[in-house]
Each structure stands twice: as C-alpha cells, then as structure tokens.
PDB file of C-alpha atoms in Angstrom:
ATOM      1  CA  UNK F   1      81.460 122.650  81.264  1.00  0.00           C
ATOM      2  CA  UNK F   2      84.521 120.047  79.945  1.00  0.00           C
ATOM      3  CA  UNK F   3      86.132 118.090  82.888  1.00  0.00           C
ATOM      4  CA  UNK F   4      89.860 118.531  83.598  1.00  0.00           C
ATOM      5  CA  UNK F   5      92.439 116.059  85.217  1.00  0.00           C
ATOM      6  CA  UNK F   6      93.594 116.565  88.857  1.00  0.00           C
ATOM      7  CA  UNK F   7      96.391 118.367  89.984  1.00  0.00           C
ATOM      8  CA  UNK F   8      96.994 115.691  92.748  1.00  0.00           C
ATOM      9  CA  UNK F   9      97.562 111.639  92.649  1.00  0.00           C
ATOM     10  CA  UNK F  10      99.420 109.678  94.887  1.00  0.00           C
ATOM     11  CA  UNK F  11     100.919 106.335  93.568  1.00  0.00           C
ATOM     12  CA  UNK F  12     100.114 104.010  96.376  1.00  0.00           C
ATOM     13  CA  UNK F  13     102.553 101.189  94.533  1.00  0.00           C
ATOM     14  CA  UNK F  14     105.597 101.926  93.100  1.00  0.00           C
ATOM     15  CA  UNK F  15     109.253 100.491  93.261  1.00  0.00           C
ATOM     16  CA  UNK F  16     111.090 103.866  92.057  1.00  0.00           C
ATOM     17  CA  UNK F  17     114.109 102.685  93.912  1.00  0.00           C
ATOM     18  CA  UNK F  18     114.537  99.703  91.576  1.00  0.00           C
ATOM     19  CA  UNK F  19     117.589  99.866  89.591  1.00  0.00           C
ATOM     20  CA  UNK F  20     115.652  99.823  86.601  1.00  0.00           C
ATOM     21  CA  UNK F  21     114.820 103.709  87.057  1.00  0.00           C
ATOM     22  CA  UNK F  22     118.544 104.855  88.225  1.00  0.00           C
ATOM     23  CA  UNK F  23     119.444 106.050  84.364  1.00  0.00           C
ATOM     24  CA  UNK F  24     116.827 108.694  84.818  1.00  0.00           C
ATOM     25  CA  UNK F  25     114.926 108.687  87.661  1.00  0.00           C
ATOM     26  CA  UNK F  26     114.881 112.136  88.520  1.00  0.00           C
ATOM     27  CA  UNK F  27     113.704 113.115  84.950  1.00  0.00           C
ATOM     28  CA  UNK F  28     110.870 110.754  85.611  1.00  0.00           C
ATOM     29  CA  UNK F  29     109.710 111.721  88.577  1.00  0.00           C
ATOM     30  CA  UNK F  30     109.696 115.578  87.630  1.00  0.00           C
ATOM     31  CA  UNK F  31     107.686 114.675  84.396  1.00  0.00           C
ATOM     32  CA  UNK F  32     105.049 112.837  86.424  1.00  0.00           C
ATOM     33  CA  UNK F  33     105.052 115.615  88.907  1.00  0.00           C
ATOM     34  CA  UNK F  34     104.316 118.314  86.579  1.00  0.00           C
ATOM     35  CA  UNK F  35     101.547 115.882  84.873  1.00  0.00           C
ATOM     36  CA  UNK F  36      99.679 115.831  88.307  1.00  0.00           C
ATOM     37  CA  UNK F  37     101.170 112.551  90.184  1.00  0.00           C
ATOM     38  CA  UNK F  38     102.332 114.309  93.731  1.00  0.00           C
ATOM     39  CA  UNK F  39     103.197 111.477  95.998  1.00  0.00           C
ATOM     40  CA  UNK F  40     104.800 107.892  95.713  1.00  0.00           C
ATOM     41  CA  UNK F  41     104.335 104.662  98.623  1.00  0.00           C
ATOM     42  CA  UNK F  42     107.663 102.808  98.008  1.00  0.00           C
ATOM     43  CA  UNK F  43     107.348  99.355  99.330  1.00  0.00           C
ATOM     44  CA  UNK F  44     110.000  97.213 100.669  1.00  0.00           C
ATOM     45  CA  UNK F  45     110.764  93.837  98.992  1.00  0.00           C
ATOM     46  CA  UNK F  46     113.833  92.563 101.265  1.00  0.00           C
ATOM     47  CA  UNK F  47     115.565  93.493 104.652  1.00  0.00           C
ATOM     48  CA  UNK F  48     118.344  94.815 103.036  1.00  0.00           C
ATOM     49  CA  UNK F  49     116.429  96.946 100.546  1.00  0.00           C
ATOM     50  CA  UNK F  50     114.091  98.172 103.117  1.00  0.00           C
ATOM     51  CA  UNK F  51     117.059  99.386 105.174  1.00  0.00           C
ATOM     52  CA  UNK F  52     118.028 100.931 102.149  1.00  0.00           C
ATOM     53  CA  UNK F  53     114.704 102.749 101.383  1.00  0.00           C
ATOM     54  CA  UNK F  54     114.741 104.846 104.700  1.00  0.00           C
ATOM     55  CA  UNK F  55     117.732 106.844 102.839  1.00  0.00           C
ATOM     56  CA  UNK F  56     115.842 107.336  99.240  1.00  0.00           C
ATOM     57  CA  UNK F  57     114.830 110.833  98.112  1.00  0.00           C
ATOM     58  CA  UNK F  58     113.207 112.171  95.643  1.00  0.00           C
ATOM     59  CA  UNK F  59     113.286 115.605  93.738  1.00  0.00           C
ATOM     60  CA  UNK F  60     110.301 116.475  94.198  1.00  0.00           C
ATOM     61  CA  UNK F  61     107.111 115.313  95.599  1.00  0.00           C
ATOM     62  CA  UNK F  62     106.199 113.278  98.751  1.00  0.00           C
ATOM     63  CA  UNK F  63     107.877 109.877  99.224  1.00  0.00           C
ATOM     64  CA  UNK F  64     106.321 107.548 101.938  1.00  0.00           C
ATOM     65  CA  UNK F  65     107.936 104.030 102.812  1.00  0.00           C
ATOM     66  CA  UNK F  66     106.515 100.383 103.477  1.00  0.00           C
ATOM     67  CA  UNK F  67     108.991  97.906 104.788  1.00  0.00           C
ATOM     68  CA  UNK F  68     108.554  94.046 103.899  1.00  0.00           C
ATOM     69  CA  UNK F  69     109.583  90.716 102.462  1.00  0.00           C
ATOM     70  CA  UNK F  70     108.200  89.996  99.100  1.00  0.00           C
ATOM     71  CA  UNK F  71     107.385  86.566  98.422  1.00  0.00           C
ATOM     72  CA  UNK F  72     108.907  86.608  95.217  1.00  0.00           C
ATOM     73  CA  UNK F  73     112.258  87.377  96.674  1.00  0.00           C
ATOM     74  CA  UNK F  74     111.761  84.022  98.955  1.00  0.00           C
ATOM     75  CA  UNK F  75     115.422  82.875  98.279  1.00  0.00           C
ATOM     76  CA  UNK F  76     116.816  85.920  99.769  1.00  0.00           C
ATOM     77  CA  UNK F  77     114.934  85.993 103.095  1.00  0.00           C
ATOM     78  CA  UNK F  78     116.627  84.433 106.339  1.00  0.00           C
ATOM     79  CA  UNK F  79     114.792  83.317 109.209  1.00  0.00           C
ATOM     80  CA  UNK F  80     116.016  86.068 111.255  1.00  0.00           C
ATOM     81  CA  UNK F  81     114.565  88.566 108.909  1.00  0.00           C
ATOM     82  CA  UNK F  82     110.996  88.761 110.798  1.00  0.00           C
ATOM     83  CA  UNK F  83     112.782  89.665 113.912  1.00  0.00           C
ATOM     84  CA  UNK F  84     115.201  92.156 112.244  1.00  0.00           C
ATOM     85  CA  UNK F  85     111.879  93.473 110.347  1.00  0.00           C
ATOM     86  CA  UNK F  86     110.033  94.046 113.198  1.00  0.00           C
ATOM     87  CA  UNK F  87     113.192  95.972 115.166  1.00  0.00           C
ATOM     88  CA  UNK F  88     113.611  98.395 111.858  1.00  0.00           C
ATOM     89  CA  UNK F  89     109.915  99.284 111.943  1.00  0.00           C
ATOM     90  CA  UNK F  90     110.346  99.917 115.860  1.00  0.00           C
ATOM     91  CA  UNK F  91     113.451 102.208 115.464  1.00  0.00           C
ATOM     92  CA  UNK F  92     111.557 104.120 112.599  1.00  0.00           C
ATOM     93  CA  UNK F  93     107.721 103.869 113.017  1.00  0.00           C
ATOM     94  CA  UNK F  94     107.361 107.530 112.622  1.00  0.00           C
ATOM     95  CA  UNK F  95     108.339 107.315 108.775  1.00  0.00           C
ATOM     96  CA  UNK F  96     106.590 103.846 107.966  1.00  0.00           C
ATOM     97  CA  UNK F  97     103.059 103.667 106.771  1.00  0.00           C
ATOM     98  CA  UNK F  98     102.361 100.086 106.032  1.00  0.00           C
ATOM     99  CA  UNK F  99     104.154  96.535 106.273  1.00  0.00           C
ATOM    100  CA  UNK F 100     104.831  95.390 102.812  1.00  0.00           C
ATOM    101  CA  UNK F 101     105.104  94.283 100.137  1.00  0.00           C
ATOM    102  CA  UNK F 102     104.149  91.159 101.482  1.00  0.00           C
ATOM    103  CA  UNK F 103     101.560  88.289 100.810  1.00  0.00           C
ATOM    104  CA  UNK F 104     101.720  84.591  98.749  1.00  0.00           C
ATOM    105  CA  UNK F 105     102.600  83.914  95.050  1.00  0.00           C
ATOM    106  CA  UNK F 106     101.748  80.455  93.953  1.00  0.00           C
ATOM    107  CA  UNK F 107     104.236  80.798  91.186  1.00  0.00           C
ATOM    108  CA  UNK F 108     107.080  80.714  93.268  1.00  0.00           C
ATOM    109  CA  UNK F 109     106.658  77.825  95.338  1.00  0.00           C
ATOM    110  CA  UNK F 110     107.420  76.722  99.230  1.00  0.00           C
ATOM    111  CA  UNK F 111     104.216  78.085  99.984  1.00  0.00           C
ATOM    112  CA  UNK F 112     104.953  76.745 103.728  1.00  0.00           C
ATOM    113  CA  UNK F 113     107.748  79.141 103.882  1.00  0.00           C
ATOM    114  CA  UNK F 114     105.889  81.978 102.209  1.00  0.00           C
ATOM    115  CA  UNK F 115     102.917  81.473 104.597  1.00  0.00           C
ATOM    116  CA  UNK F 116     105.194  81.487 107.632  1.00  0.00           C
ATOM    117  CA  UNK F 117     106.759  85.095 106.391  1.00  0.00           C
ATOM    118  CA  UNK F 118     103.270  86.293 105.588  1.00  0.00           C
ATOM    119  CA  UNK F 119     101.638  85.664 109.046  1.00  0.00           C
ATOM    120  CA  UNK F 120     104.880  86.757 110.667  1.00  0.00           C
ATOM    121  CA  UNK F 121     104.440  89.863 109.159  1.00  0.00           C
ATOM    122  CA  UNK F 122     100.663  90.186 109.616  1.00  0.00           C
ATOM    123  CA  UNK F 123     101.769  89.965 113.382  1.00  0.00           C
ATOM    124  CA  UNK F 124     104.289  92.585 112.952  1.00  0.00           C
ATOM    125  CA  UNK F 125     101.736  94.864 111.323  1.00  0.00           C
ATOM    126  CA  UNK F 126      99.205  94.407 114.336  1.00  0.00           C
ATOM    127  CA  UNK F 127     101.760  95.037 116.836  1.00  0.00           C
ATOM    128  CA  UNK F 128     102.987  98.480 115.386  1.00  0.00           C
ATOM    129  CA  UNK F 129      99.511  99.312 114.384  1.00  0.00           C
ATOM    130  CA  UNK F 130     100.059  99.468 110.586  1.00  0.00           C
ATOM    131  CA  UNK F 131      98.296  98.585 107.718  1.00  0.00           C
ATOM    132  CA  UNK F 132      99.446  95.532 105.241  1.00  0.00           C
ATOM    133  CA  UNK F 133     100.298  95.926 101.297  1.00  0.00           C
ATOM    134  CA  UNK F 134      99.595  92.446 100.558  1.00  0.00           C
ATOM    135  CA  UNK F 135     100.710  90.753  97.162  1.00  0.00           C
ATOM    136  CA  UNK F 136      98.753  87.875  95.389  1.00  0.00           C
ATOM    137  CA  UNK F 137      99.296  85.505  92.503  1.00  0.00           C
ATOM    138  CA  UNK F 138      96.782  82.571  92.339  1.00  0.00           C
ATOM    139  CA  UNK F 139      96.652  82.388  96.168  1.00  0.00           C
ATOM    140  CA  UNK F 140      93.586  84.473  97.155  1.00  0.00           C
ATOM    141  CA  UNK F 141      92.234  81.206  98.887  1.00  0.00           C
ATOM    142  CA  UNK F 142      95.531  81.225 100.435  1.00  0.00           C
ATOM    143  CA  UNK F 143      95.492  84.607 101.717  1.00  0.00           C
ATOM    144  CA  UNK F 144      91.913  83.930 103.498  1.00  0.00           C
ATOM    145  CA  UNK F 145      93.386  81.004 105.159  1.00  0.00           C
ATOM    146  CA  UNK F 146      96.400  83.078 106.519  1.00  0.00           C
ATOM    147  CA  UNK F 147      93.722  85.980 107.572  1.00  0.00           C
ATOM    148  CA  UNK F 148      92.001  83.533 109.892  1.00  0.00           C
ATOM    149  CA  UNK F 149      94.901  82.353 111.380  1.00  0.00           C
ATOM    150  CA  UNK F 150      96.276  86.054 111.782  1.00  0.00           C
ATOM    151  CA  UNK F 151      93.542  88.484 111.568  1.00  0.00           C
ATOM    152  CA  UNK F 152      95.052  91.764 110.171  1.00  0.00           C
ATOM    153  CA  UNK F 153      93.343  94.513 112.715  1.00  0.00           C
ATOM    154  CA  UNK F 154      94.830  97.891 110.552  1.00  0.00           C
ATOM    155  CA  UNK F 155      93.491  96.673 107.118  1.00  0.00           C
ATOM    156  CA  UNK F 156      95.721  97.464 103.822  1.00  0.00           C
ATOM    157  CA  UNK F 157      95.784  97.311 100.281  1.00  0.00           C
ATOM    158  CA  UNK F 158      95.536  94.442  98.205  1.00  0.00           C
ATOM    159  CA  UNK F 159      97.989  95.050  95.742  1.00  0.00           C
ATOM    160  CA  UNK F 160      97.072  94.853  92.234  1.00  0.00           C
ATOM    161  CA  UNK F 161      93.498  93.437  92.655  1.00  0.00           C
ATOM    162  CA  UNK F 162      92.147  91.232  89.924  1.00  0.00           C
ATOM    163  CA  UNK F 163      89.626  89.107  91.797  1.00  0.00           C
ATOM    164  CA  UNK F 164      86.032  88.847  91.524  1.00  0.00           C
ATOM    165  CA  UNK F 165      83.445  91.072  93.388  1.00  0.00           C
ATOM    166  CA  UNK F 166      82.850  88.591  96.081  1.00  0.00           C
ATOM    167  CA  UNK F 167      86.485  88.698  96.644  1.00  0.00           C
ATOM    168  CA  UNK F 168      86.350  92.308  96.811  1.00  0.00           C
ATOM    169  CA  UNK F 169      84.095  92.491  99.225  1.00  0.00           C
ATOM    170  CA  UNK F 170      85.726  89.523 101.496  1.00  0.00           C
ATOM    171  CA  UNK F 171      88.844  92.250 101.611  1.00  0.00           C
ATOM    172  CA  UNK F 172      86.674  94.981 102.365  1.00  0.00           C
ATOM    173  CA  UNK F 173      84.972  93.453 105.323  1.00  0.00           C
ATOM    174  CA  UNK F 174      88.777  93.426 106.499  1.00  0.00           C
ATOM    175  CA  UNK F 175      89.197  96.648 106.188  1.00  0.00           C
ATOM    176  CA  UNK F 176      91.180  96.865 102.807  1.00  0.00           C
ATOM    177  CA  UNK F 177      91.385  98.956  99.782  1.00  0.00           C
ATOM    178  CA  UNK F 178      91.414  97.389  96.252  1.00  0.00           C
ATOM    179  CA  UNK F 179      94.678  98.571  94.502  1.00  0.00           C
ATOM    180  CA  UNK F 180      93.895  99.314  90.731  1.00  0.00           C
ATOM    181  CA  UNK F 181      96.823  99.927  88.122  1.00  0.00           C
ATOM    182  CA  UNK F 182      97.224  99.247  84.458  1.00  0.00           C
ATOM    183  CA  UNK F 183      95.437  96.021  84.135  1.00  0.00           C
ATOM    184  CA  UNK F 184      92.026  98.150  84.014  1.00  0.00           C
ATOM    185  CA  UNK F 185      93.524  99.328  80.714  1.00  0.00           C
ATOM    186  CA  UNK F 186      93.153  95.874  79.030  1.00  0.00           C
ATOM    187  CA  UNK F 187      90.030  94.565  77.120  1.00  0.00           C
ATOM    188  CA  UNK F 188      90.382  91.270  78.948  1.00  0.00           C
ATOM    189  CA  UNK F 189      90.338  92.543  82.518  1.00  0.00           C
ATOM    190  CA  UNK F 190      86.443  92.933  82.340  1.00  0.00           C
ATOM    191  CA  UNK F 191      86.069  91.087  85.655  1.00  0.00           C
ATOM    192  CA  UNK F 192      88.342  93.884  87.280  1.00  0.00           C
ATOM    193  CA  UNK F 193      86.526  96.451  85.315  1.00  0.00           C
ATOM    194  CA  UNK F 194      83.073  95.237  86.665  1.00  0.00           C
ATOM    195  CA  UNK F 195      84.352  95.653  90.143  1.00  0.00           C
ATOM    196  CA  UNK F 196      85.836  99.080  89.529  1.00  0.00           C
ATOM    197  CA  UNK F 197      81.975 100.110  88.208  1.00  0.00           C
ATOM    198  CA  UNK F 198      80.137  98.087  90.885  1.00  0.00           C
ATOM    199  CA  UNK F 199      81.941  98.963  94.248  1.00  0.00           C
ATOM    200  CA  UNK F 200      81.697 102.510  95.782  1.00  0.00           C
ATOM    201  CA  UNK F 201      84.717 104.745  95.313  1.00  0.00           C
ATOM    202  CA  UNK F 202      85.874 104.660  99.172  1.00  0.00           C
ATOM    203  CA  UNK F 203      86.928 101.385  97.339  1.00  0.00           C
ATOM    204  CA  UNK F 204      89.863 101.861  95.715  1.00  0.00           C
ATOM    205  CA  UNK F 205      93.285 103.330  95.481  1.00  0.00           C
ATOM    206  CA  UNK F 206      95.362 103.672  92.413  1.00  0.00           C
ATOM    207  CA  UNK F 207      99.120 102.390  91.805  1.00  0.00           C
ATOM    208  CA  UNK F 208     101.512 101.860  88.603  1.00  0.00           C
ATOM    209  CA  UNK F 209     103.431  99.092  90.488  1.00  0.00           C
ATOM    210  CA  UNK F 210     106.358 100.629  88.274  1.00  0.00           C
ATOM    211  CA  UNK F 211     108.702  99.267  86.678  1.00  0.00           C
ATOM    212  CA  UNK F 212     106.347  96.286  86.427  1.00  0.00           C
ATOM    213  CA  UNK F 213     103.028  95.612  85.039  1.00  0.00           C
ATOM    214  CA  UNK F 214     102.886  98.107  82.032  1.00  0.00           C
ATOM    215  CA  UNK F 215      99.834  99.309  80.495  1.00  0.00           C
ATOM    216  CA  UNK F 216      97.881  98.314  77.438  1.00  0.00           C
ATOM    217  CA  UNK F 217      99.861  99.366  74.465  1.00  0.00           C
ATOM    218  CA  UNK F 218     102.971  99.669  76.344  1.00  0.00           C
ATOM    219  CA  UNK F 219     103.728  96.013  76.656  1.00  0.00           C
ATOM    220  CA  UNK F 220     107.479  95.013  76.930  1.00  0.00           C
ATOM    221  CA  UNK F 221     108.187  98.600  78.381  1.00  0.00           C
ATOM    222  CA  UNK F 222     109.345  99.657  81.511  1.00  0.00           C
ATOM    223  CA  UNK F 223     106.100 101.273  83.387  1.00  0.00           C
ATOM    224  CA  UNK F 224     107.031 104.707  84.381  1.00  0.00           C
ATOM    225  CA  UNK F 225     105.479 107.157  87.307  1.00  0.00           C
ATOM    226  CA  UNK F 226     103.589 109.069  84.930  1.00  0.00           C
ATOM    227  CA  UNK F 227     101.530 106.388  83.802  1.00  0.00           C
ATOM    228  CA  UNK F 228      99.268 106.756  86.616  1.00  0.00           C
ATOM    229  CA  UNK F 229      97.677 109.525  84.846  1.00  0.00           C
ATOM    230  CA  UNK F 230      96.367 106.787  82.099  1.00  0.00           C
ATOM    231  CA  UNK F 231      95.378 104.484  85.015  1.00  0.00           C
ATOM    232  CA  UNK F 232      93.453 107.400  86.659  1.00  0.00           C
ATOM    233  CA  UNK F 233      91.871 107.974  82.995  1.00  0.00           C
ATOM    234  CA  UNK F 234      90.750 104.512  82.569  1.00  0.00           C
ATOM    235  CA  UNK F 235      89.600 104.647  85.977  1.00  0.00           C
ATOM    236  CA  UNK F 236      87.513 107.198  85.317  1.00  0.00           C
ATOM    237  CA  UNK F 237      86.028 106.023  81.972  1.00  0.00           C
ATOM    238  CA  UNK F 238      84.276 103.157  84.177  1.00  0.00           C
ATOM    239  CA  UNK F 239      82.839 105.511  86.896  1.00  0.00           C
ATOM    240  CA  UNK F 240      79.930 108.052  86.563  1.00  0.00           C
ATOM    241  CA  UNK F 241      81.231 110.313  89.038  1.00  0.00           C
ATOM    242  CA  UNK F 242      83.063 113.669  87.709  1.00  0.00           C
ATOM    243  CA  UNK F 243      86.936 113.195  87.795  1.00  0.00           C
ATOM    244  CA  UNK F 244      87.554 115.827  90.088  1.00  0.00           C
ATOM    245  CA  UNK F 245      85.172 113.953  92.835  1.00  0.00           C
ATOM    246  CA  UNK F 246      86.972 110.737  91.976  1.00  0.00           C
ATOM    247  CA  UNK F 247      90.321 112.396  92.647  1.00  0.00           C
ATOM    248  CA  UNK F 248      89.271 113.628  95.910  1.00  0.00           C
ATOM    249  CA  UNK F 249      87.897 110.177  96.791  1.00  0.00           C
ATOM    250  CA  UNK F 250      91.078 108.566  95.792  1.00  0.00           C
ATOM    251  CA  UNK F 251      93.292 110.793  97.782  1.00  0.00           C
ATOM    252  CA  UNK F 252      90.948 110.465 100.758  1.00  0.00           C
ATOM    253  CA  UNK F 253      91.105 106.756 100.625  1.00  0.00           C
ATOM    254  CA  UNK F 254      95.035 106.655 100.650  1.00  0.00           C
ATOM    255  CA  UNK F 255      94.608 108.860 103.573  1.00  0.00           C
ATOM    256  CA  UNK F 256      92.274 106.564 105.337  1.00  0.00           C
ATOM    257  CA  UNK F 257      94.112 103.135 104.699  1.00  0.00           C
ATOM    258  CA  UNK F 258      97.887 104.545 104.793  1.00  0.00           C
ATOM    259  CA  UNK F 259      97.787 107.846 106.619  1.00  0.00           C
ATOM    260  CA  UNK F 260      99.296 109.595 103.550  1.00  0.00           C
ATOM    261  CA  UNK F 261      98.506 112.585 101.923  1.00  0.00           C
ATOM    262  CA  UNK F 262     100.636 115.074  99.883  1.00  0.00           C
ATOM    263  CA  UNK F 263     101.912 118.571 100.876  1.00  0.00           C
ATOM    264  CA  UNK F 264     102.576 119.982  97.193  1.00  0.00           C
TER     265      UNK F 264
END
C-alpha cells in the first residue's frame, strides 16, 4: 500500500509574527493548514516582541508561545530584561511552553554578555519548570560550558541542529530534542543527515524557522509555513519507518518536550 502524507504536523519553530509574513500571513497559514501543518510554536526574540506575542493569533491551527531573548538581537536587550522576562512568564505561565529563543552565537560578538543572558534564561526556565529553545552558531562548546554552570532541568529543543552524532547524544542526555529543518534538503548536509538516520525517532522534532533557513531550491526566498511538509518528506527519506509512524513519533516528541499537541 502506498504511503501517504500525515494529516497533522507541528512546526516547533516558526517566526510567524515577523514582518516578512505581514502581507499574506493568513493566506500562507491556511494553505499550510490544508497540507497538514496544524500547529506552530512561535519563539520570542526580544522582550518587547515577547510581550506582543501574547496577543498574536492565527486564522486556523494551534499557536504556542515561547518567550526569550535571542543573541542575534543583543543590541536591543537591556540589563533589566532578564528580570522583566521572568515577570512576564510568571504572569502568563499557563500560555508559555518554553523559554527562548535563547542561546549563543559566535557571529554576534560580546560572548560574555551573551553568556550572562543565556545562563540567566536557563535559570528562569528552571525556576518556572519550562524547557529551553536553544539557538547556536559555532557555539556548541560554549553552550556546553554554560550548561555546566547552569544545568537545564527540563531539557528543550536544540534549534536547527547541525552537529555531530557525539554532540547530538550529549544534548539528548540532557533531555533535549533536536530541531530538524530545511538543512537536510541540501546535499552538503551529510553530517546532519547521518544523525537523522542513526538516532532513534524519539530524538527529533521538525521546524522551518520561517521566514529564515530556506530549503534547497528556494534559496533567497522567504521560508513559508507549508515548507514543513517538504522537511517532513526529506526526513522520511532518511528513515526506514512508515511515514505515518514517523509523523506520530514526531507529534509525541513535541508533546513530550513542550507539552503541546494540536486540537485540530
């Protein structure tokens, strides 16, 4: 019997609130929903944007929020933002599924300040018993150093994972899932493909990171919500299990790490 695309997928990381989606956001979301993408996790990147996320809605599907301070926006973060983020999560705890997008990015600079903000967010996540959504760029070794000083207690997701099998197992031992996106559609991404093929299904969740991280063949274009279906197809091509079993496992994984499941 021929396999079929599952009816339900969750995008564990998509910036649907960004201005790039403003002109046609509802249309894009409805098209993705019709193709089986039924839920989205939208991360915070600054304190102000995290506040605004709490009023964000979509015409269809389920939307979940993480609140955080992204290293890429380091210049926008104030010294008081950690305390205010903690308070914001306290006041809206029932609506928040994770702390993040947080992490360390070697392309930004001022690693010391990034580290203080990152470790501060780990402490916030631990205090509120929430998982983390962790950004990395040439910084796995720095993240490991921070995890020694401030060990995450609830795990989380390593967003856009592209590391080695050894790094993957390190994160898994700490309770993290690996966020897999459009990277695996590129021929050059053999290391990441090997991780997807080698580890058990319970290691992964899917994501787009839209509007960023376009898939192979879509370079230079906005990464849109429906592309999660293509990420799923590429993921399945690296696995031996039936598609429906993979989809069910990915949904379980997302629920396990973030506590989210779709109602549609």
